[in-house]
PDB file of C-alpha atoms (C1' of nucleotides) in Angstrom:
ATOM      1  CA  UNK K   1     -18.112 -11.663  15.977  1.00  0.00           C
ATOM      2  CA  UNK K   2     -15.602  -8.816  16.120  1.00  0.00           C
ATOM      3  CA  UNK K   3     -14.828  -7.408  19.573  1.00  0.00           C
ATOM      4  CA  UNK K   4     -12.247  -4.653  20.058  1.00  0.00           C
ATOM      5  CA  UNK K   5     -11.394  -5.837  23.583  1.00  0.00           C
ATOM      6  CA  UNK K   6      -9.801  -8.938  22.056  1.00  0.00           C
ATOM      7  CA  UNK K   7      -6.999  -6.736  20.647  1.00  0.00           C
ATOM      8  CA  UNK K   8      -4.036  -4.803  22.091  1.00  0.00           C
ATOM      9  CA  UNK K   9      -2.760  -1.613  20.440  1.00  0.00           C
ATOM     10  CA  UNK K  10       0.852  -1.712  19.230  1.00  0.00           C
ATOM     11  CA  UNK K  11       3.049   0.907  20.887  1.00  0.00           C
ATOM     12  CA  UNK K  12       5.889   3.027  19.610  1.00  0.00           C
ATOM     13  CA  UNK K  13       8.566   0.440  20.359  1.00  0.00           C
ATOM     14  CA  UNK K  14       6.980  -1.929  17.812  1.00  0.00           C
ATOM     15  CA  UNK K  15       7.552   0.553  14.977  1.00  0.00           C
ATOM     16  CA  UNK K  16      10.979   1.925  15.934  1.00  0.00           C
ATOM     17  CA  UNK K  17      12.725  -1.259  14.832  1.00  0.00           C
ATOM     18  CA  UNK K  18      14.330  -2.746  11.753  1.00  0.00           C
ATOM     19  CA  UNK K  19      12.013  -2.112   8.754  1.00  0.00           C
ATOM     20  CA  UNK K  20      12.060  -5.671   7.380  1.00  0.00           C
ATOM     21  CA  UNK K  21      11.099  -7.048  10.804  1.00  0.00           C
ATOM     22  CA  UNK K  22       8.214  -4.582  11.142  1.00  0.00           C
ATOM     23  CA  UNK K  23       7.003  -5.349   7.586  1.00  0.00           C
ATOM     24  CA  UNK K  24       6.844  -9.083   8.375  1.00  0.00           C
ATOM     25  CA  UNK K  25       5.323  -8.667  11.822  1.00  0.00           C
ATOM     26  CA  UNK K  26       2.582  -6.316  10.589  1.00  0.00           C
ATOM     27  CA  UNK K  27       1.044  -9.280   8.760  1.00  0.00           C
ATOM     28  CA  UNK K  28      -1.896 -10.649  10.733  1.00  0.00           C
ATOM     29  CA  UNK K  29      -2.239  -7.420  12.733  1.00  0.00           C
ATOM     30  CA  UNK K  30      -5.435  -5.346  12.656  1.00  0.00           C
ATOM     31  CA  UNK K  31      -5.639  -1.757  11.441  1.00  0.00           C
ATOM     32  CA  UNK K  32      -8.359   0.480  12.936  1.00  0.00           C
ATOM     33  CA  UNK K  33      -9.682   3.823  11.703  1.00  0.00           C
ATOM     34  CA  UNK K  34     -12.195   5.584  13.901  1.00  0.00           C
ATOM     35  CA  UNK K  35     -14.474   8.401  12.815  1.00  0.00           C
ATOM     36  CA  UNK K  36     -17.839   9.856  13.809  1.00  0.00           C
ATOM     37  CA  UNK K  37     -19.640   7.387  11.555  1.00  0.00           C
ATOM     38  CA  UNK K  38     -18.090   4.293  13.084  1.00  0.00           C
ATOM     39  CA  UNK K  39     -15.085   2.043  13.040  1.00  0.00           C
ATOM     40  CA  UNK K  40     -13.293   0.456  10.139  1.00  0.00           C
ATOM     41  CA  UNK K  41     -11.196  -2.607  10.918  1.00  0.00           C
ATOM     42  CA  UNK K  42      -9.143  -4.847   8.629  1.00  0.00           C
ATOM     43  CA  UNK K  43      -6.460  -7.498   8.919  1.00  0.00           C
ATOM     44  CA  UNK K  44      -3.142  -6.639   7.234  1.00  0.00           C
ATOM     45  CA  UNK K  45      -2.235  -9.350   4.699  1.00  0.00           C
ATOM     46  CA  UNK K  46       0.391  -7.743   2.405  1.00  0.00           C
ATOM     47  CA  UNK K  47       3.229  -5.253   3.039  1.00  0.00           C
ATOM     48  CA  UNK K  48       6.378  -3.878   1.408  1.00  0.00           C
ATOM     49  CA  UNK K  49       9.537  -2.574   3.108  1.00  0.00           C
ATOM     50  CA  UNK K  50      11.297   0.617   1.909  1.00  0.00           C
ATOM     51  CA  UNK K  51      14.746   0.941   3.397  1.00  0.00           C
ATOM     52  CA  UNK K  52      16.051   4.488   3.409  1.00  0.00           C
ATOM     53  CA  UNK K  53      19.364   5.411   1.771  1.00  0.00           C
ATOM     54  CA  UNK K  54      20.283   1.804   0.920  1.00  0.00           C
ATOM     55  CA  UNK K  55      17.148   1.225  -1.217  1.00  0.00           C
ATOM     56  CA  UNK K  56      16.883   3.049  -4.595  1.00  0.00           C
ATOM     57  CA  UNK K  57      13.090   2.507  -4.723  1.00  0.00           C
ATOM     58  CA  UNK K  58      12.577   4.347  -1.446  1.00  0.00           C
ATOM     59  CA  UNK K  59      11.212   7.898  -1.550  1.00  0.00           C
ATOM     60  CA  UNK K  60      13.846   8.764   1.072  1.00  0.00           C
ATOM     61  CA  UNK K  61      16.753   7.306  -0.941  1.00  0.00           C
ATOM     62  CA  UNK K  62      18.300  10.660  -1.897  1.00  0.00           C
ATOM     63  CA  UNK K  63      17.523  13.314   0.639  1.00  0.00           C
ATOM     64  CA  UNK K  64      14.894  14.763   2.884  1.00  0.00           C
ATOM     65  CA  UNK K  65      12.196  16.816   1.094  1.00  0.00           C
ATOM     66  CA  UNK K  66       8.874  18.304   2.079  1.00  0.00           C
ATOM     67  CA  UNK K  67       7.066  15.183   0.846  1.00  0.00           C
ATOM     68  CA  UNK K  68       9.227  12.418   2.371  1.00  0.00           C
ATOM     69  CA  UNK K  69       9.965  14.202   5.654  1.00  0.00           C
ATOM     70  CA  UNK K  70       7.664  11.959   7.767  1.00  0.00           C
ATOM     71  CA  UNK K  71       9.786   8.939   6.766  1.00  0.00           C
ATOM     72  CA  UNK K  72      12.731  10.441   8.641  1.00  0.00           C
ATOM     73  CA  UNK K  73      10.806  10.774  11.892  1.00  0.00           C
ATOM     74  CA  UNK K  74      10.917   8.283  14.714  1.00  0.00           C
ATOM     75  CA  UNK K  75       8.827   5.149  13.985  1.00  0.00           C
ATOM     76  CA  UNK K  76       5.119   5.066  14.797  1.00  0.00           C
ATOM     77  CA  UNK K  77       3.647   7.754  12.534  1.00  0.00           C
ATOM     78  CA  UNK K  78       1.963   7.555   9.120  1.00  0.00           C
ATOM     79  CA  UNK K  79       3.335   8.597   5.732  1.00  0.00           C
ATOM     80  CA  UNK K  80       0.583   9.091   3.136  1.00  0.00           C
ATOM     81  CA  UNK K  81       1.466  10.269  -0.365  1.00  0.00           C
ATOM     82  CA  UNK K  82      -0.428  11.070  -3.565  1.00  0.00           C
ATOM     83  CA  UNK K  83       0.359   9.006  -6.670  1.00  0.00           C
ATOM     84  CA  UNK K  84      -0.598   8.823 -10.375  1.00  0.00           C
ATOM     85  CA  UNK K  85      -2.789  11.889 -10.162  1.00  0.00           C
ATOM     86  CA  UNK K  86      -5.621   9.963  -8.515  1.00  0.00           C
ATOM     87  CA  UNK K  87      -4.588   7.804  -5.629  1.00  0.00           C
ATOM     88  CA  UNK K  88      -3.025   7.647  -2.194  1.00  0.00           C
ATOM     89  CA  UNK K  89      -0.698   5.101  -0.559  1.00  0.00           C
ATOM     90  CA  UNK K  90      -0.487   4.535   3.190  1.00  0.00           C
ATOM     91  CA  UNK K  91       2.806   3.776   4.952  1.00  0.00           C
ATOM     92  CA  UNK K  92       3.860   3.089   8.518  1.00  0.00           C
ATOM     93  CA  UNK K  93       7.102   4.878   9.437  1.00  0.00           C
ATOM     94  CA  UNK K  94       9.779   2.674  11.026  1.00  0.00           C
ATOM     95  CA  UNK K  95      13.240   2.896  12.654  1.00  0.00           C
ATOM     96  CA  UNK K  96      14.728   5.724  14.690  1.00  0.00           C
ATOM     97  CA  UNK K  97      14.670   9.407  13.801  1.00  0.00           C
ATOM     98  CA  UNK K  98      16.996  10.242  10.908  1.00  0.00           C
ATOM     99  CA  UNK K  99      16.480   6.971   8.988  1.00  0.00           C
ATOM    100  CA  UNK K 100      14.050   7.497   6.073  1.00  0.00           C
ATOM    101  CA  UNK K 101      12.212   4.193   6.072  1.00  0.00           C
ATOM    102  CA  UNK K 102       8.652   2.888   6.082  1.00  0.00           C
ATOM    103  CA  UNK K 103       6.348  -0.058   5.376  1.00  0.00           C
ATOM    104  CA  UNK K 104       3.708   0.231   2.639  1.00  0.00           C
ATOM    105  CA  UNK K 105       0.376  -1.444   3.408  1.00  0.00           C
ATOM    106  CA  UNK K 106      -0.494  -3.179   0.125  1.00  0.00           C
ATOM    107  CA  UNK K 107      -3.418  -5.403   1.051  1.00  0.00           C
ATOM    108  CA  UNK K 108      -5.898  -5.894   3.889  1.00  0.00           C
ATOM    109  CA  UNK K 109      -8.830  -8.202   4.631  1.00  0.00           C
ATOM    110  CA  UNK K 110     -11.995  -6.353   5.771  1.00  0.00           C
ATOM    111  CA  UNK K 111     -13.145  -7.326   9.271  1.00  0.00           C
ATOM    112  CA  UNK K 112     -15.625  -4.686  10.491  1.00  0.00           C
ATOM    113  CA  UNK K 113     -17.382  -1.724   8.834  1.00  0.00           C
ATOM    114  CA  UNK K 114     -17.453  -3.566   5.505  1.00  0.00           C
ATOM    115  CA  UNK K 115     -20.579  -1.757   4.289  1.00  0.00           C
ATOM    116  CA  UNK K 116     -18.812   1.603   4.750  1.00  0.00           C
ATOM    117  CA  UNK K 117     -15.791   0.300   2.858  1.00  0.00           C
ATOM    118  CA  UNK K 118     -18.012  -0.786  -0.026  1.00  0.00           C
ATOM    119  CA  UNK K 119     -19.619   2.646  -0.081  1.00  0.00           C
ATOM    120  CA  UNK K 120     -16.211   4.356  -0.085  1.00  0.00           C
ATOM    121  CA  UNK K 121     -15.011   2.201  -2.968  1.00  0.00           C
ATOM    122  CA  UNK K 122     -17.956   2.658  -5.333  1.00  0.00           C
ATOM    123  CA  UNK K 123     -18.324   0.087  -8.115  1.00  0.00           C
ATOM    124  CA  UNK K 124     -17.138  -3.346  -6.991  1.00  0.00           C
ATOM    125  CA  UNK K 125     -17.355  -6.582  -8.885  1.00  0.00           C
ATOM    126  CA  UNK K 126     -16.081  -9.035  -6.295  1.00  0.00           C
ATOM    127  CA  UNK K 127     -15.576  -8.964  -2.520  1.00  0.00           C
ATOM    128  CA  UNK K 128     -11.874  -9.751  -2.711  1.00  0.00           C
ATOM    129  CA  UNK K 129     -11.262  -6.714  -4.973  1.00  0.00           C
ATOM    130  CA  UNK K 130     -12.389  -4.364  -2.185  1.00  0.00           C
ATOM    131  CA  UNK K 131      -8.990  -3.862  -0.510  1.00  0.00           C
ATOM    132  CA  UNK K 132      -6.381  -5.910  -2.440  1.00  0.00           C
ATOM    133  CA  UNK K 133      -4.101  -3.033  -3.409  1.00  0.00           C
ATOM    134  CA  UNK K 134      -2.485  -0.061  -1.642  1.00  0.00           C
ATOM    135  CA  UNK K 135      -4.784   2.578  -3.133  1.00  0.00           C
ATOM    136  CA  UNK K 136      -7.852   0.333  -2.907  1.00  0.00           C
ATOM    137  CA  UNK K 137      -7.173   0.134   0.825  1.00  0.00           C
ATOM    138  CA  UNK K 138      -6.882   3.942   1.033  1.00  0.00           C
ATOM    139  CA  UNK K 139     -10.157   4.398  -0.849  1.00  0.00           C
ATOM    140  CA  UNK K 140     -11.992   1.861   1.332  1.00  0.00           C
ATOM    141  CA  UNK K 141     -10.649   3.473   4.525  1.00  0.00           C
ATOM    142  CA  UNK K 142     -11.127   7.037   3.208  1.00  0.00           C
ATOM    143  CA  UNK K 143      -7.422   7.750   3.731  1.00  0.00           C
ATOM    144  CA  UNK K 144      -5.930  10.842   2.075  1.00  0.00           C
ATOM    145  CA  UNK K 145      -3.420  13.615   2.799  1.00  0.00           C
ATOM    146  CA  UNK K 146      -5.267  14.595   5.985  1.00  0.00           C
ATOM    147  CA  UNK K 147      -4.072  11.260   7.391  1.00  0.00           C
ATOM    148  CA  UNK K 148      -0.409  12.001   6.693  1.00  0.00           C
ATOM    149  CA  UNK K 149       1.905  12.357   9.696  1.00  0.00           C
ATOM    150  CA  UNK K 150      -0.623  10.957  12.162  1.00  0.00           C
ATOM    151  CA  UNK K 151       0.491   9.273  15.364  1.00  0.00           C
ATOM    152  CA  UNK K 152      -0.369   5.576  15.398  1.00  0.00           C
ATOM    153  CA  UNK K 153      -0.181   5.721  19.189  1.00  0.00           C
ATOM    154  CA  UNK K 154      -3.320   7.908  19.270  1.00  0.00           C
ATOM    155  CA  UNK K 155      -6.965   6.909  18.804  1.00  0.00           C
ATOM    156  CA  UNK K 156      -7.820   7.904  15.225  1.00  0.00           C
ATOM    157  CA  UNK K 157      -5.685   5.435  13.273  1.00  0.00           C
ATOM    158  CA  UNK K 158      -3.827   2.602  14.959  1.00  0.00           C
ATOM    159  CA  UNK K 159      -2.814  -1.035  14.656  1.00  0.00           C
ATOM    160  CA  UNK K 160      -3.520  -3.815  17.172  1.00  0.00           C
ATOM    161  CA  UNK K 161      -2.576  -7.401  17.696  1.00  0.00           C
ATOM    162  CA  UNK K 162      -4.993 -10.153  18.720  1.00  0.00           C
ATOM    163  CA  UNK K 163      -4.614 -11.339  22.322  1.00  0.00           C
ATOM    164  CA  UNK K 164      -4.607 -14.885  21.014  1.00  0.00           C
ATOM    165  CA  UNK K 165      -1.444 -15.304  18.972  1.00  0.00           C
ATOM    166  CA  UNK K 166      -1.838 -17.160  15.697  1.00  0.00           C
ATOM    167  CA  UNK K 167       0.911 -18.803  13.675  1.00  0.00           C
ATOM    168  CA  UNK K 168       1.064 -17.746  10.002  1.00  0.00           C
ATOM    169  CA  UNK K 169       3.025 -18.573   6.860  1.00  0.00           C
ATOM    170  CA  UNK K 170       4.590 -15.584   5.102  1.00  0.00           C
ATOM    171  CA  UNK K 171       5.527 -15.610   1.412  1.00  0.00           C
ATOM    172  CA  UNK K 172       8.442 -13.404   0.323  1.00  0.00           C
ATOM    173  CA  UNK K 173       8.533 -11.875  -3.181  1.00  0.00           C
ATOM    174  CA  UNK K 174       9.683  -8.873  -5.202  1.00  0.00           C
ATOM    175  CA  UNK K 175       7.981  -5.522  -4.831  1.00  0.00           C
ATOM    176  CA  UNK K 176       5.338  -4.332  -7.324  1.00  0.00           C
ATOM    177  CA  UNK K 177       5.282  -1.240  -9.515  1.00  0.00           C
ATOM    178  CA  UNK K 178       8.874  -0.027  -9.140  1.00  0.00           C
ATOM    179  CA  UNK K 179      11.844   0.165 -11.514  1.00  0.00           C
ATOM    180  CA  UNK K 180      14.817   0.785  -9.226  1.00  0.00           C
ATOM    181  CA  UNK K 181      15.562  -1.964  -6.720  1.00  0.00           C
ATOM    182  CA  UNK K 182      12.985  -4.212  -8.388  1.00  0.00           C
ATOM    183  CA  UNK K 183      14.855  -7.428  -7.577  1.00  0.00           C
ATOM    184  CA  UNK K 184      14.985  -6.886  -3.822  1.00  0.00           C
ATOM    185  CA  UNK K 185      12.887  -9.360  -1.774  1.00  0.00           C
ATOM    186  CA  UNK K 186      10.980  -6.806   0.277  1.00  0.00           C
ATOM    187  CA  UNK K 187       7.335  -7.783  -0.285  1.00  0.00           C
ATOM    188  CA  UNK K 188       5.650  -9.978   2.289  1.00  0.00           C
ATOM    189  CA  UNK K 189       2.187 -11.500   2.245  1.00  0.00           C
ATOM    190  CA  UNK K 190       0.101 -14.141   3.982  1.00  0.00           C
ATOM    191  CA  UNK K 191       0.294 -17.345   1.987  1.00  0.00           C
ATOM    192  CA  UNK K 192      -2.866 -18.115  -0.024  1.00  0.00           C
ATOM    193  CA  UNK K 193      -4.838 -15.167   1.341  1.00  0.00           C
ATOM    194  CA  UNK K 194      -7.433 -13.969  -1.244  1.00  0.00           C
ATOM    195  CA  UNK K 195      -7.001 -10.290  -0.241  1.00  0.00           C
ATOM    196  CA  UNK K 196      -3.404 -10.136  -1.478  1.00  0.00           C
ATOM    197  CA  UNK K 197      -2.799  -8.131  -4.696  1.00  0.00           C
ATOM    198  CA  UNK K 198      -3.428 -10.181  -7.825  1.00  0.00           C
ATOM    199  CA  UNK K 199      -0.132 -10.065  -9.702  1.00  0.00           C
ATOM    200  CA  UNK K 200       2.013 -12.341 -11.830  1.00  0.00           C
ATOM    201  CA  UNK K 201       4.920 -11.749  -9.415  1.00  0.00           C
ATOM    202  CA  UNK K 202       2.926 -13.728  -6.829  1.00  0.00           C
ATOM    203  CA  UNK K 203       3.896 -16.899  -8.704  1.00  0.00           C
ATOM    204  CA  UNK K 204       7.558 -16.117  -8.105  1.00  0.00           C
ATOM    205  CA  UNK K 205       7.661 -16.699  -4.379  1.00  0.00           C
ATOM    206  CA  UNK K 206      11.269 -16.542  -3.212  1.00  0.00           C
ATOM    207  CA  UNK K 207      10.953 -18.056   0.256  1.00  0.00           C
ATOM    208  CA  UNK K 208       8.384 -18.869   2.904  1.00  0.00           C
ATOM    209  CA  UNK K 209       8.705 -18.056   6.575  1.00  0.00           C
ATOM    210  CA  UNK K 210       6.691 -19.342   9.508  1.00  0.00           C
ATOM    211  CA  UNK K 211       6.005 -16.624  12.056  1.00  0.00           C
TER     212      UNK K 211
ATOM    213  C1'  DT D   1      -7.346 -15.054 -19.455  1.00  0.00           C
ATOM    214  C1'  DA D   2      -3.481 -11.833 -20.436  1.00  0.00           C
ATOM    215  C1'  DT D   3      -1.878  -7.529 -21.713  1.00  0.00           C
ATOM    216  C1'  DT D   4      -2.234  -2.620 -22.900  1.00  0.00           C
ATOM    217  C1'  DC D   5      -3.444   1.922 -21.974  1.00  0.00           C
ATOM    218  C1'  DG D   6      -5.738   6.346 -20.386  1.00  0.00           C
ATOM    219  C1'  DA D   7      -6.868   9.257 -16.448  1.00  0.00           C
ATOM    220  C1'  DT D   8      -4.863  12.360 -13.373  1.00  0.00           C
ATOM    221  C1'  DG D   9      -1.777  15.999 -10.637  1.00  0.00           C
ATOM    222  C1'  DT D  10       2.161  16.544  -7.679  1.00  0.00           C
ATOM    223  C1'  DG D  11       7.021  16.500  -6.710  1.00  0.00           C
ATOM    224  C1'  DC D  12      11.478  16.535  -8.263  1.00  0.00           C
ATOM    225  C1'  DT D  13      15.307  17.339 -11.855  1.00  0.00           C
TER     226       DT D  13
ATOM    227  C1'  DG H   1       8.840  18.420 -18.526  1.00  0.00           C
ATOM    228  C1'  DC H   2       8.561  13.890 -16.956  1.00  0.00           C
ATOM    229  C1'  DA H   3       8.258  10.081 -13.885  1.00  0.00           C
ATOM    230  C1'  DC H   4       5.367   7.998 -10.655  1.00  0.00           C
ATOM    231  C1'  DA H   5       5.278   2.323  -4.464  1.00  0.00           C
ATOM    232  C1'  DT H   6      -2.180   2.632  -9.208  1.00  0.00           C
ATOM    233  C1'  DC H   7      -6.717   1.315 -10.853  1.00  0.00           C
ATOM    234  C1'  DG H   8      -9.971  -0.350 -13.962  1.00  0.00           C
ATOM    235  C1'  DA H   9     -11.721  -0.407 -18.592  1.00  0.00           C
ATOM    236  C1'  DA H  10     -10.664  -1.823 -23.187  1.00  0.00           C
ATOM    237  C1'  DT H  11      -8.456  -4.628 -26.214  1.00  0.00           C
ATOM    238  C1'  DA H  12      -6.275  -8.665 -27.977  1.00  0.00           C
ATOM    239  C1'  DC H  13      -6.063 -13.501 -28.194  1.00  0.00           C
TER     240       DC H  13
END
DNA sequence: TATTCGATGTGCT
DNA sequence: GCACATCGAATAC
């Protein structure tokens, strides 16, 4: 049974660190979204790192614009952007102010409020297709541009860690859906978790890390 | 089971 | 004008 008191909210110092470290350590953490209707909770199982001006796939690779501006803020806020005319992607901003970097949440495992997530998603064939993709997660959690530039240290959207620490195995692979920087090993997911994106790149696991 | 393709609209060149 | 950190239906095998 899910109980919020078994979890501790991550603070700003967690996010204001090296992006690759944050991307790995976000796995196994729990993302909360609170609204009048109730709480949505899910375990993060897949992430991607986007590394500022050294990473050609990163929205903040070239320069600061109106869209990517949140990425340049101090870590601990959200960066939500609109993509392919239909969808949103949710990122957690990392590093210190001035470095345009973030972690994309690619896959989560529903924990609480699952009926609301189903309703938000519409037609679903299988349970594990509910949130195994960055825009599927946004649909299930009703995340859109109103959730851009939100403080993860506040009460509306935040991420917590379980009081009981669990050891996990992380698989490292290439990122999905990009052209530039496609060979960089910046995608991380929990080994053998069914809520990770289904993709042929999952067969090309580069390394495994125990965390 | 694997691969292709259309929908959709915003931001950037 | 075109590319895009996607999804899901349609098509091919």
